[in-house]
């Protein structure tokens, strides 16, 4: 059975940079508060009209295709991970197919938020291993800036996120020991409401009644997809119980990394580069400590980009590779945790 390997990596971040200082134009916050709690110094925001989740994804994809030495017409399947799609439906995958003038190939959208890229990678990996497809484009892209509450009311969430895109091209290889060694996917829906955007949605407050942990007011007109009341109550913006997310993340990241290592008969000291989803620098530092890894074996760029959700792993992977920090034969570990909760890992022999 062939393995899949990453034949090309690409990334795109929009030009516009917003420093923590810039955010003070919109909300009551400070550079000190944001850096101390998250490590973030600045983030990039897409142009409001000319850039979308798809257009950014297309730019990252084109770079990955060029590096893989393939044209878009040679791609057999698209997997697109995002929580901030251009449209509620259809998904971004078909927009990529149109934009890159691709053949009438399958296009699948994955909605797994921060672990979206690893879920997408895992799907693509299975198609290659079974021989169904040869060249697969996997994209993670987010335009968070369109969906954040930039007032003081939303500051605990909005200071964390940024826009950007990353992509990889997967191909089959028979080369011994190289490529994606394994992927590991998990979920626990018990705490689905602790990190969520409730509207627009069809829930009609069903889960609020069922699940007392949900910390949001019931919209007055239950059953409507979107109402003025929902907007007044900020239910069209992401909600996050930050401390609960932190606690669960620092437990699940090491667990899923260790699961991947054990599945391959490896140990933490075998890892050459760990690329955690860039959720929060404090979370990455905690994982590093728990995994007993030195600084040069953990890649972080959240300081410059903020949390770009489904895009954070491919952007970081691409940068680490461009900086010569990932070389042939290296053991690369990717790991993610996020809304759902869902979490995932993958080990790759580069
Ligand atoms: N600027 C200034 N003050 C703020 C801000 C802000 N941006 N946001 C919140 N505050 C204030 C609050 O209003 C509160 O003030 P009060 O004490 O007067 O009521 C105070 O700071 C503390 O607020 P908390 O929400 O309790 O802050 P906490 O110390 O928990 O830090 C944070 C918040 C950074 C979100 C933290 O909980 C955390 O790191 N959580 C992890 C969640 C995370 O990283 N999510 C990433 C996205 S999800 C993912 O990718 C997995």
mmCIF file of C-alpha atoms and ligand atoms in Angstrom:
data_model
loop_
_atom_site.group_PDB
_atom_site.id
_atom_site.type_symbol
_atom_site.label_atom_id
_atom_site.label_comp_id
_atom_site.label_asym_id
_atom_site.label_seq_id
_atom_site.Cartn_x
_atom_site.Cartn_y
_atom_site.Cartn_z
ATOM 1 C CA UNK A 1 0.000 0.000 0.000
ATOM 2 C CA UNK A 2 1.433 3.436 -0.874
ATOM 3 C CA UNK A 3 1.940 6.115 1.749
ATOM 4 C CA UNK A 4 1.189 9.736 1.088
ATOM 5 C CA UNK A 5 3.856 12.389 1.307
ATOM 6 C CA UNK A 6 3.767 16.157 1.252
ATOM 7 C CA UNK A 7 5.057 17.090 -2.195
ATOM 8 C CA UNK A 8 4.551 20.857 -1.789
ATOM 9 C CA UNK A 9 3.658 23.381 0.904
ATOM 10 C CA UNK A 10 2.301 26.897 0.490
ATOM 11 C CA UNK A 11 1.010 29.782 2.580
ATOM 12 C CA UNK A 12 -0.545 33.187 2.245
ATOM 13 C CA UNK A 13 -1.145 35.884 4.808
ATOM 14 C CA UNK A 14 -2.817 39.166 3.882
ATOM 15 C CA UNK A 15 -0.752 42.349 3.794
ATOM 16 C CA UNK A 16 -2.598 44.350 6.433
ATOM 17 C CA UNK A 17 -1.028 43.987 9.902
ATOM 18 C CA UNK A 18 -2.859 44.921 13.114
ATOM 19 C CA UNK A 19 -0.674 45.221 16.179
ATOM 20 C CA UNK A 20 -2.070 44.909 19.687
ATOM 21 C CA UNK A 21 -1.725 48.682 19.890
ATOM 22 C CA UNK A 22 -3.953 49.026 16.770
ATOM 23 C CA UNK A 23 -6.711 47.009 18.491
ATOM 24 C CA UNK A 24 -7.012 49.760 21.089
ATOM 25 C CA UNK A 25 -8.795 51.812 18.400
ATOM 26 C CA UNK A 26 -11.753 49.426 18.712
ATOM 27 C CA UNK A 27 -11.736 48.066 22.270
ATOM 28 C CA UNK A 28 -10.429 48.532 25.775
ATOM 29 C CA UNK A 29 -7.334 46.298 25.787
ATOM 30 C CA UNK A 30 -3.548 46.527 26.056
ATOM 31 C CA UNK A 31 -0.465 45.070 24.431
ATOM 32 C CA UNK A 32 0.657 43.883 27.855
ATOM 33 C CA UNK A 33 -2.601 41.950 28.544
ATOM 34 C CA UNK A 34 -2.590 40.256 25.141
ATOM 35 C CA UNK A 35 1.113 39.342 25.116
ATOM 36 C CA UNK A 36 1.130 38.097 28.685
ATOM 37 C CA UNK A 37 -1.872 35.785 28.181
ATOM 38 C CA UNK A 38 -1.467 34.695 24.549
ATOM 39 C CA UNK A 39 2.023 35.653 23.311
ATOM 40 C CA UNK A 40 0.424 37.433 20.326
ATOM 41 C CA UNK A 41 2.027 40.707 19.161
ATOM 42 C CA UNK A 42 0.193 41.211 15.865
ATOM 43 C CA UNK A 43 -2.083 39.509 13.353
ATOM 44 C CA UNK A 44 -2.921 39.968 9.658
ATOM 45 C CA UNK A 45 -6.404 40.939 8.489
ATOM 46 C CA UNK A 46 -7.674 40.324 4.963
ATOM 47 C CA UNK A 47 -8.793 43.137 2.714
ATOM 48 C CA UNK A 48 -12.506 43.510 3.455
ATOM 49 C CA UNK A 49 -13.747 43.224 -0.129
ATOM 50 C CA UNK A 50 -11.036 41.800 -2.363
ATOM 51 C CA UNK A 51 -9.966 38.876 -0.169
ATOM 52 C CA UNK A 52 -12.006 35.922 1.045
ATOM 53 C CA UNK A 53 -11.249 32.615 2.734
ATOM 54 C CA UNK A 54 -11.235 31.043 -0.729
ATOM 55 C CA UNK A 55 -9.018 33.622 -2.472
ATOM 56 C CA UNK A 56 -6.434 33.320 0.310
ATOM 57 C CA UNK A 57 -6.653 29.526 0.106
ATOM 58 C CA UNK A 58 -6.128 29.679 -3.655
ATOM 59 C CA UNK A 59 -2.930 31.707 -3.217
ATOM 60 C CA UNK A 60 -1.548 29.214 -0.686
ATOM 61 C CA UNK A 61 -2.626 26.337 -2.960
ATOM 62 C CA UNK A 62 -0.890 27.828 -5.993
ATOM 63 C CA UNK A 63 2.372 28.041 -4.040
ATOM 64 C CA UNK A 64 2.014 24.424 -2.883
ATOM 65 C CA UNK A 65 1.233 23.298 -6.454
ATOM 66 C CA UNK A 66 4.274 25.130 -7.873
ATOM 67 C CA UNK A 67 6.521 23.560 -5.253
ATOM 68 C CA UNK A 68 5.073 20.120 -5.978
ATOM 69 C CA UNK A 69 5.721 20.672 -9.691
ATOM 70 C CA UNK A 70 2.041 20.124 -10.526
ATOM 71 C CA UNK A 71 -0.607 22.161 -12.289
ATOM 72 C CA UNK A 72 -4.074 22.610 -10.807
ATOM 73 C CA UNK A 73 -5.427 20.467 -13.662
ATOM 74 C CA UNK A 74 -3.427 17.500 -12.371
ATOM 75 C CA UNK A 75 -5.190 17.531 -8.984
ATOM 76 C CA UNK A 76 -7.642 14.666 -8.419
ATOM 77 C CA UNK A 77 -9.400 15.855 -5.258
ATOM 78 C CA UNK A 78 -9.714 18.931 -3.014
ATOM 79 C CA UNK A 79 -10.180 18.992 0.768
ATOM 80 C CA UNK A 80 -10.807 22.441 2.253
ATOM 81 C CA UNK A 81 -10.858 23.069 6.016
ATOM 82 C CA UNK A 82 -12.357 26.272 7.405
ATOM 83 C CA UNK A 83 -14.785 27.654 9.972
ATOM 84 C CA UNK A 84 -15.157 30.944 8.092
ATOM 85 C CA UNK A 85 -16.426 29.940 4.637
ATOM 86 C CA UNK A 86 -17.211 32.480 1.922
ATOM 87 C CA UNK A 87 -20.814 31.246 1.882
ATOM 88 C CA UNK A 88 -22.884 29.337 4.464
ATOM 89 C CA UNK A 89 -23.194 26.967 1.520
ATOM 90 C CA UNK A 90 -21.771 25.863 -0.872
ATOM 91 C CA UNK A 91 -18.367 25.216 0.635
ATOM 92 C CA UNK A 92 -15.024 26.739 -0.341
ATOM 93 C CA UNK A 93 -13.765 23.591 -2.120
ATOM 94 C CA UNK A 94 -15.943 24.183 -5.181
ATOM 95 C CA UNK A 95 -14.875 27.839 -5.308
ATOM 96 C CA UNK A 96 -11.240 26.681 -5.421
ATOM 97 C CA UNK A 97 -12.154 24.252 -8.221
ATOM 98 C CA UNK A 98 -13.681 27.150 -10.176
ATOM 99 C CA UNK A 99 -10.956 29.680 -9.409
ATOM 100 C CA UNK A 100 -8.088 27.365 -10.374
ATOM 101 C CA UNK A 101 -9.986 26.117 -13.464
ATOM 102 C CA UNK A 102 -9.590 22.544 -12.311
ATOM 103 C CA UNK A 103 -11.137 19.425 -13.802
ATOM 104 C CA UNK A 104 -14.544 18.373 -12.420
ATOM 105 C CA UNK A 105 -12.887 16.674 -9.441
ATOM 106 C CA UNK A 106 -14.442 16.044 -6.038
ATOM 107 C CA UNK A 107 -14.314 18.923 -3.544
ATOM 108 C CA UNK A 108 -14.931 18.285 0.145
ATOM 109 C CA UNK A 109 -15.238 20.867 2.915
ATOM 110 C CA UNK A 110 -14.211 19.916 6.455
ATOM 111 C CA UNK A 111 -15.684 21.753 9.451
ATOM 112 C CA UNK A 112 -13.472 20.829 12.355
ATOM 113 C CA UNK A 113 -12.219 24.267 13.319
ATOM 114 C CA UNK A 114 -8.745 24.240 14.922
ATOM 115 C CA UNK A 115 -8.182 20.570 14.116
ATOM 116 C CA UNK A 116 -9.723 21.027 10.648
ATOM 117 C CA UNK A 117 -6.433 20.834 8.794
ATOM 118 C CA UNK A 118 -5.432 17.562 10.448
ATOM 119 C CA UNK A 119 -8.870 16.062 9.794
ATOM 120 C CA UNK A 120 -8.536 17.183 6.149
ATOM 121 C CA UNK A 121 -5.026 15.734 5.911
ATOM 122 C CA UNK A 122 -6.254 12.449 7.353
ATOM 123 C CA UNK A 123 -9.093 12.221 4.793
ATOM 124 C CA UNK A 124 -6.678 12.911 1.939
ATOM 125 C CA UNK A 125 -4.207 10.374 3.336
ATOM 126 C CA UNK A 126 -6.848 7.614 3.300
ATOM 127 C CA UNK A 127 -7.779 8.312 -0.344
ATOM 128 C CA UNK A 128 -4.127 8.069 -1.373
ATOM 129 C CA UNK A 129 -3.455 4.916 0.657
ATOM 130 C CA UNK A 130 -6.414 3.127 -0.938
ATOM 131 C CA UNK A 131 -5.231 4.209 -4.390
ATOM 132 C CA UNK A 132 -8.435 6.103 -5.169
ATOM 133 C CA UNK A 133 -6.632 9.391 -5.894
ATOM 134 C CA UNK A 134 -3.013 10.325 -6.651
ATOM 135 C CA UNK A 135 -2.718 14.114 -6.269
ATOM 136 C CA UNK A 136 -4.757 15.797 -3.531
ATOM 137 C CA UNK A 137 -4.871 19.463 -2.598
ATOM 138 C CA UNK A 138 -5.467 20.097 1.123
ATOM 139 C CA UNK A 139 -6.178 23.690 2.168
ATOM 140 C CA UNK A 140 -6.781 25.375 5.528
ATOM 141 C CA UNK A 141 -7.889 28.997 5.340
ATOM 142 C CA UNK A 142 -9.665 31.506 7.567
ATOM 143 C CA UNK A 143 -10.992 35.038 7.268
ATOM 144 C CA UNK A 144 -11.742 35.505 10.948
ATOM 145 C CA UNK A 145 -11.671 39.295 10.733
ATOM 146 C CA UNK A 146 -15.176 39.284 9.209
ATOM 147 C CA UNK A 147 -16.718 37.458 12.160
ATOM 148 C CA UNK A 148 -15.199 38.963 15.298
ATOM 149 C CA UNK A 149 -16.819 41.260 17.829
ATOM 150 C CA UNK A 150 -14.246 44.054 17.720
ATOM 151 C CA UNK A 151 -15.864 45.943 20.600
ATOM 152 C CA UNK A 152 -14.810 45.622 24.251
ATOM 153 C CA UNK A 153 -17.649 43.114 24.686
ATOM 154 C CA UNK A 154 -15.818 40.572 22.491
ATOM 155 C CA UNK A 155 -12.227 41.324 23.486
ATOM 156 C CA UNK A 156 -11.476 37.994 25.216
ATOM 157 C CA UNK A 157 -11.975 36.259 21.846
ATOM 158 C CA UNK A 158 -11.243 38.810 19.136
ATOM 159 C CA UNK A 159 -7.676 39.661 20.189
ATOM 160 C CA UNK A 160 -6.670 36.037 19.608
ATOM 161 C CA UNK A 161 -7.585 35.500 15.959
ATOM 162 C CA UNK A 162 -6.019 36.405 12.624
ATOM 163 C CA UNK A 163 -6.492 35.674 8.920
ATOM 164 C CA UNK A 164 -4.409 33.518 6.600
ATOM 165 C CA UNK A 165 -4.154 30.318 4.591
ATOM 166 C CA UNK A 166 -1.912 27.310 4.185
ATOM 167 C CA UNK A 167 -1.962 24.376 1.784
ATOM 168 C CA UNK A 168 -0.216 21.124 0.981
ATOM 169 C CA UNK A 169 -0.214 18.813 -2.025
ATOM 170 C CA UNK A 170 -0.248 15.113 -1.145
ATOM 171 C CA UNK A 171 1.073 12.447 -3.488
ATOM 172 C CA UNK A 172 1.689 8.698 -3.116
ATOM 173 C CA UNK A 173 5.150 7.308 -2.426
ATOM 174 C CA UNK A 174 6.528 3.791 -2.205
ATOM 175 C CA UNK A 175 9.772 5.082 -0.610
ATOM 176 C CA UNK A 176 10.539 3.114 2.502
ATOM 177 C CA UNK A 177 9.652 4.791 5.779
ATOM 178 C CA UNK A 178 8.875 8.233 4.312
ATOM 179 C CA UNK A 179 5.594 10.133 4.256
ATOM 180 C CA UNK A 180 2.611 10.305 6.595
ATOM 181 C CA UNK A 181 3.147 7.539 9.157
ATOM 182 C CA UNK A 182 -0.255 7.881 10.830
ATOM 183 C CA UNK A 183 -3.084 10.230 11.730
ATOM 184 C CA UNK A 184 -5.190 10.156 14.920
ATOM 185 C CA UNK A 185 -8.577 11.843 15.270
ATOM 186 C CA UNK A 186 -10.745 12.387 18.357
ATOM 187 C CA UNK A 187 -13.817 14.243 19.550
ATOM 188 C CA UNK A 188 -15.832 14.825 22.708
ATOM 189 C CA UNK A 189 -19.062 16.718 22.104
ATOM 190 C CA UNK A 190 -19.894 17.072 25.813
ATOM 191 C CA UNK A 191 -18.447 20.595 25.809
ATOM 192 C CA UNK A 192 -19.513 21.639 22.313
ATOM 193 C CA UNK A 193 -20.923 24.955 23.595
ATOM 194 C CA UNK A 194 -17.709 26.042 25.370
ATOM 195 C CA UNK A 195 -16.122 27.179 22.112
ATOM 196 C CA UNK A 196 -18.767 27.850 19.515
ATOM 197 C CA UNK A 197 -20.562 30.267 17.257
ATOM 198 C CA UNK A 198 -24.251 29.573 17.765
ATOM 199 C CA UNK A 199 -25.821 31.553 14.953
ATOM 200 C CA UNK A 200 -26.700 31.365 12.185
ATOM 201 C CA UNK A 201 -27.815 27.840 12.996
ATOM 202 C CA UNK A 202 -30.838 25.576 13.247
ATOM 203 C CA UNK A 203 -30.537 24.797 16.970
ATOM 204 C CA UNK A 204 -33.612 26.853 17.980
ATOM 205 C CA UNK A 205 -32.078 26.768 21.478
ATOM 206 C CA UNK A 206 -32.643 23.020 21.711
ATOM 207 C CA UNK A 207 -29.171 22.462 23.179
ATOM 208 C CA UNK A 208 -29.431 25.355 25.628
ATOM 209 C CA UNK A 209 -32.246 23.573 27.370
ATOM 210 C CA UNK A 210 -30.534 20.191 27.143
ATOM 211 C CA UNK A 211 -27.120 21.363 28.203
ATOM 212 C CA UNK A 212 -26.920 23.639 31.227
ATOM 213 C CA UNK A 213 -23.197 24.397 30.681
ATOM 214 C CA UNK A 214 -24.075 26.544 27.670
ATOM 215 C CA UNK A 215 -23.403 30.057 28.803
ATOM 216 C CA UNK A 216 -25.514 32.098 26.400
ATOM 217 C CA UNK A 217 -28.933 33.683 26.680
ATOM 218 C CA UNK A 218 -31.815 32.054 24.901
ATOM 219 C CA UNK A 219 -32.727 34.050 21.851
ATOM 220 C CA UNK A 220 -36.221 35.382 22.136
ATOM 221 C CA UNK A 221 -37.389 34.001 18.833
ATOM 222 C CA UNK A 222 -36.313 30.377 19.020
ATOM 223 C CA UNK A 223 -36.451 28.648 15.694
ATOM 224 C CA UNK A 224 -35.320 31.549 13.572
ATOM 225 C CA UNK A 225 -32.091 31.135 11.701
ATOM 226 C CA UNK A 226 -30.990 34.678 12.528
ATOM 227 C CA UNK A 227 -32.870 37.431 14.295
ATOM 228 C CA UNK A 228 -32.238 40.970 15.526
ATOM 229 C CA UNK A 229 -32.294 39.617 19.083
ATOM 230 C CA UNK A 230 -29.530 37.158 18.333
ATOM 231 C CA UNK A 231 -27.415 39.957 16.914
ATOM 232 C CA UNK A 232 -28.158 42.215 19.911
ATOM 233 C CA UNK A 233 -26.975 39.400 22.196
ATOM 234 C CA UNK A 234 -23.787 38.891 20.148
ATOM 235 C CA UNK A 235 -24.783 35.319 19.304
ATOM 236 C CA UNK A 236 -23.467 35.810 15.773
ATOM 237 C CA UNK A 237 -19.937 36.033 17.197
ATOM 238 C CA UNK A 238 -17.742 33.230 18.564
ATOM 239 C CA UNK A 239 -18.186 32.365 22.243
ATOM 240 C CA UNK A 240 -15.279 30.917 24.226
ATOM 241 C CA UNK A 241 -14.844 29.824 27.829
ATOM 242 C CA UNK A 242 -11.108 30.513 27.695
ATOM 243 C CA UNK A 243 -10.095 28.813 30.918
ATOM 244 C CA UNK A 244 -12.008 25.609 30.131
ATOM 245 C CA UNK A 245 -10.443 25.501 26.668
ATOM 246 C CA UNK A 246 -6.967 26.014 28.130
ATOM 247 C CA UNK A 247 -7.348 23.180 30.641
ATOM 248 C CA UNK A 248 -8.683 20.670 28.123
ATOM 249 C CA UNK A 249 -6.120 21.656 25.470
ATOM 250 C CA UNK A 250 -3.075 21.112 27.684
ATOM 251 C CA UNK A 251 -4.385 17.646 28.577
ATOM 252 C CA UNK A 252 -5.392 16.520 25.076
ATOM 253 C CA UNK A 253 -2.389 17.816 23.091
ATOM 254 C CA UNK A 254 0.178 15.604 24.909
ATOM 255 C CA UNK A 255 -2.269 12.681 24.936
ATOM 256 C CA UNK A 256 -2.750 12.683 21.167
ATOM 257 C CA UNK A 257 0.965 13.283 20.483
ATOM 258 C CA UNK A 258 1.840 10.320 22.710
ATOM 259 C CA UNK A 259 -0.802 8.230 20.947
ATOM 260 C CA UNK A 260 0.862 8.912 17.586
ATOM 261 C CA UNK A 261 4.324 8.146 18.973
ATOM 262 C CA UNK A 262 3.152 4.880 20.561
ATOM 263 C CA UNK A 263 1.397 3.796 17.344
ATOM 264 C CA UNK A 264 4.733 4.064 15.543
ATOM 265 C CA UNK A 265 6.973 2.654 18.264
ATOM 266 C CA UNK A 266 8.594 6.051 18.828
ATOM 267 C CA UNK A 267 9.185 8.329 21.820
ATOM 268 C CA UNK A 268 9.083 12.113 22.301
ATOM 269 C CA UNK A 269 12.850 12.500 21.924
ATOM 270 C CA UNK A 270 12.536 11.080 18.367
ATOM 271 C CA UNK A 271 10.571 14.178 17.286
ATOM 272 C CA UNK A 272 12.652 16.623 15.230
ATOM 273 C CA UNK A 273 9.927 19.238 14.881
ATOM 274 C CA UNK A 274 6.613 19.576 16.703
ATOM 275 C CA UNK A 275 4.151 21.915 15.047
ATOM 276 C CA UNK A 276 1.214 22.466 17.376
ATOM 277 C CA UNK A 277 -1.896 24.290 16.207
ATOM 278 C CA UNK A 278 -1.127 27.907 17.086
ATOM 279 C CA UNK A 279 -3.920 28.346 19.644
ATOM 280 C CA UNK A 280 -2.075 30.357 22.229
ATOM 281 C CA UNK A 281 1.660 30.589 22.980
ATOM 282 C CA UNK A 282 1.017 29.642 26.612
ATOM 283 C CA UNK A 283 -0.646 26.395 25.488
ATOM 284 C CA UNK A 284 2.311 25.586 23.168
ATOM 285 C CA UNK A 285 4.786 26.296 25.971
ATOM 286 C CA UNK A 286 2.897 24.000 28.310
ATOM 287 C CA UNK A 287 2.871 21.192 25.703
ATOM 288 C CA UNK A 288 6.601 21.669 25.129
ATOM 289 C CA UNK A 289 7.244 21.378 28.843
ATOM 290 C CA UNK A 290 5.033 18.310 29.263
ATOM 291 C CA UNK A 291 6.669 16.620 26.237
ATOM 292 C CA UNK A 292 10.164 17.642 27.486
ATOM 293 C CA UNK A 293 11.166 19.085 24.112
ATOM 294 C CA UNK A 294 13.869 21.747 23.625
ATOM 295 C CA UNK A 295 13.038 25.143 22.054
ATOM 296 C CA UNK A 296 14.499 24.220 18.657
ATOM 297 C CA UNK A 297 12.069 21.306 18.293
ATOM 298 C CA UNK A 298 8.829 23.266 18.678
ATOM 299 C CA UNK A 299 7.709 25.770 16.042
ATOM 300 C CA UNK A 300 5.681 28.823 17.062
ATOM 301 C CA UNK A 301 4.633 31.791 14.951
ATOM 302 C CA UNK A 302 1.452 32.847 16.757
ATOM 303 C CA UNK A 303 3.329 35.961 17.894
ATOM 304 C CA UNK A 304 3.077 37.312 14.310
ATOM 305 C CA UNK A 305 -0.179 35.831 13.029
ATOM 306 C CA UNK A 306 -2.461 35.197 16.000
ATOM 307 C CA UNK A 307 -4.583 32.060 15.898
ATOM 308 C CA UNK A 308 -5.535 31.284 12.297
ATOM 309 C CA UNK A 309 -7.487 28.106 13.212
ATOM 310 C CA UNK A 310 -7.522 25.668 10.239
ATOM 311 C CA UNK A 311 -4.694 27.609 8.588
ATOM 312 C CA UNK A 312 -2.308 27.689 11.526
ATOM 313 C CA UNK A 313 -0.641 24.281 11.066
ATOM 314 C CA UNK A 314 -0.022 24.530 7.295
ATOM 315 C CA UNK A 315 1.253 28.123 7.634
ATOM 316 C CA UNK A 316 3.650 27.064 10.408
ATOM 317 C CA UNK A 317 4.688 23.909 8.535
ATOM 318 C CA UNK A 318 5.407 25.972 5.442
ATOM 319 C CA UNK A 319 7.438 28.578 7.330
ATOM 320 C CA UNK A 320 9.428 25.960 9.247
ATOM 321 C CA UNK A 321 10.248 24.221 5.954
ATOM 322 C CA UNK A 322 11.206 27.530 4.262
ATOM 323 C CA UNK A 323 13.502 28.327 7.200
ATOM 324 C CA UNK A 324 15.307 25.003 6.719
ATOM 325 C CA UNK A 325 14.028 23.640 10.027
ATOM 326 C CA UNK A 326 12.460 20.571 8.401
ATOM 327 C CA UNK A 327 14.715 18.372 6.290
ATOM 328 C CA UNK A 328 14.569 15.007 4.579
ATOM 329 C CA UNK A 329 14.369 12.197 7.116
ATOM 330 C CA UNK A 330 13.131 14.440 9.954
ATOM 331 C CA UNK A 331 10.262 13.248 12.139
ATOM 332 C CA UNK A 332 7.591 15.963 12.101
ATOM 333 C CA UNK A 333 4.683 15.853 14.511
ATOM 334 C CA UNK A 334 1.532 17.901 13.869
ATOM 335 C CA UNK A 335 -1.044 18.241 16.647
ATOM 336 C CA UNK A 336 -4.237 20.204 17.132
ATOM 337 C CA UNK A 337 -7.045 20.822 19.584
ATOM 338 C CA UNK A 338 -10.106 22.993 19.254
ATOM 339 C CA UNK A 339 -13.823 23.570 19.131
ATOM 340 C CA UNK A 340 -15.998 20.482 19.357
ATOM 341 C CA UNK A 341 -13.982 19.581 21.257
ATOM 342 C CA UNK A 342 -11.954 17.824 18.579
ATOM 343 C CA UNK A 343 -8.268 17.006 18.612
ATOM 344 C CA UNK A 344 -5.854 15.222 16.312
ATOM 345 C CA UNK A 345 -2.240 14.419 15.505
ATOM 346 C CA UNK A 346 -0.105 13.163 12.666
ATOM 347 C CA UNK A 347 3.456 11.900 12.417
ATOM 348 C CA UNK A 348 5.321 12.478 9.172
ATOM 349 C CA UNK A 349 8.753 11.180 8.158
ATOM 350 C CA UNK A 350 9.837 14.049 5.843
HETATM 351 N N1 LIG B 1 -7.833 42.951 27.085
HETATM 352 C C1 LIG B 1 -7.900 43.362 28.346
HETATM 353 N N2 LIG B 1 -8.628 42.740 29.303
HETATM 354 C C2 LIG B 1 -9.305 41.650 28.928
HETATM 355 C C3 LIG B 1 -9.282 41.166 27.611
HETATM 356 C C4 LIG B 1 -8.519 41.853 26.665
HETATM 357 N N3 LIG B 1 -8.406 41.468 25.393
HETATM 358 N N4 LIG B 1 -10.054 40.060 27.540
HETATM 359 C C5 LIG B 1 -10.555 39.837 28.778
HETATM 360 N N5 LIG B 1 -10.104 40.817 29.596
HETATM 361 C C6 LIG B 1 -10.390 40.977 31.017
HETATM 362 C C7 LIG B 1 -11.696 40.366 31.435
HETATM 363 O O1 LIG B 1 -12.758 41.257 31.195
HETATM 364 C C8 LIG B 1 -11.471 40.103 32.893
HETATM 365 O O2 LIG B 1 -11.627 41.312 33.573
HETATM 366 P P1 LIG B 1 -12.274 41.339 35.065
HETATM 367 O O3 LIG B 1 -11.342 40.510 35.904
HETATM 368 O O4 LIG B 1 -12.291 42.773 35.390
HETATM 369 O O5 LIG B 1 -13.624 40.712 34.914
HETATM 370 C C9 LIG B 1 -9.998 39.737 32.959
HETATM 371 O O6 LIG B 1 -9.403 40.258 31.758
HETATM 372 C C10 LIG B 1 -9.745 38.241 33.002
HETATM 373 O O7 LIG B 1 -10.571 37.634 32.012
HETATM 374 P P2 LIG B 1 -10.536 36.119 31.730
HETATM 375 O O8 LIG B 1 -11.433 35.798 30.574
HETATM 376 O O9 LIG B 1 -10.746 35.381 33.016
HETATM 377 O O10 LIG B 1 -9.024 35.987 31.265
HETATM 378 P P3 LIG B 1 -8.057 34.755 31.315
HETATM 379 O O11 LIG B 1 -6.988 35.008 32.267
HETATM 380 O O12 LIG B 1 -8.792 33.452 31.363
HETATM 381 O O13 LIG B 1 -7.418 34.866 29.867
HETATM 382 C C11 LIG B 1 -7.585 33.810 27.731
HETATM 383 C C12 LIG B 1 -8.237 34.756 28.702
HETATM 384 C C13 LIG B 1 -6.319 34.450 27.194
HETATM 385 C C14 LIG B 1 -8.545 33.596 26.563
HETATM 386 C C15 LIG B 1 -7.251 32.501 28.466
HETATM 387 O O14 LIG B 1 -8.385 31.978 29.095
HETATM 388 C C16 LIG B 1 -6.680 31.491 27.570
HETATM 389 O O15 LIG B 1 -5.530 31.576 27.186
HETATM 390 N N6 LIG B 1 -7.492 30.489 27.192
HETATM 391 C C17 LIG B 1 -7.132 29.526 26.222
HETATM 392 C C18 LIG B 1 -8.084 29.672 25.118
HETATM 393 C C19 LIG B 1 -7.395 29.814 23.806
HETATM 394 O O16 LIG B 1 -6.204 29.922 23.692
HETATM 395 N N7 LIG B 1 -8.195 29.772 22.775
HETATM 396 C C20 LIG B 1 -7.647 29.872 21.484
HETATM 397 C C21 LIG B 1 -8.720 29.615 20.521
HETATM 398 S S1 LIG B 1 -9.316 28.026 20.686
HETATM 399 C C22 LIG B 1 -8.206 27.049 20.052
HETATM 400 O O17 LIG B 1 -7.525 27.377 19.119
HETATM 401 C C23 LIG B 1 -8.030 25.762 20.699
#
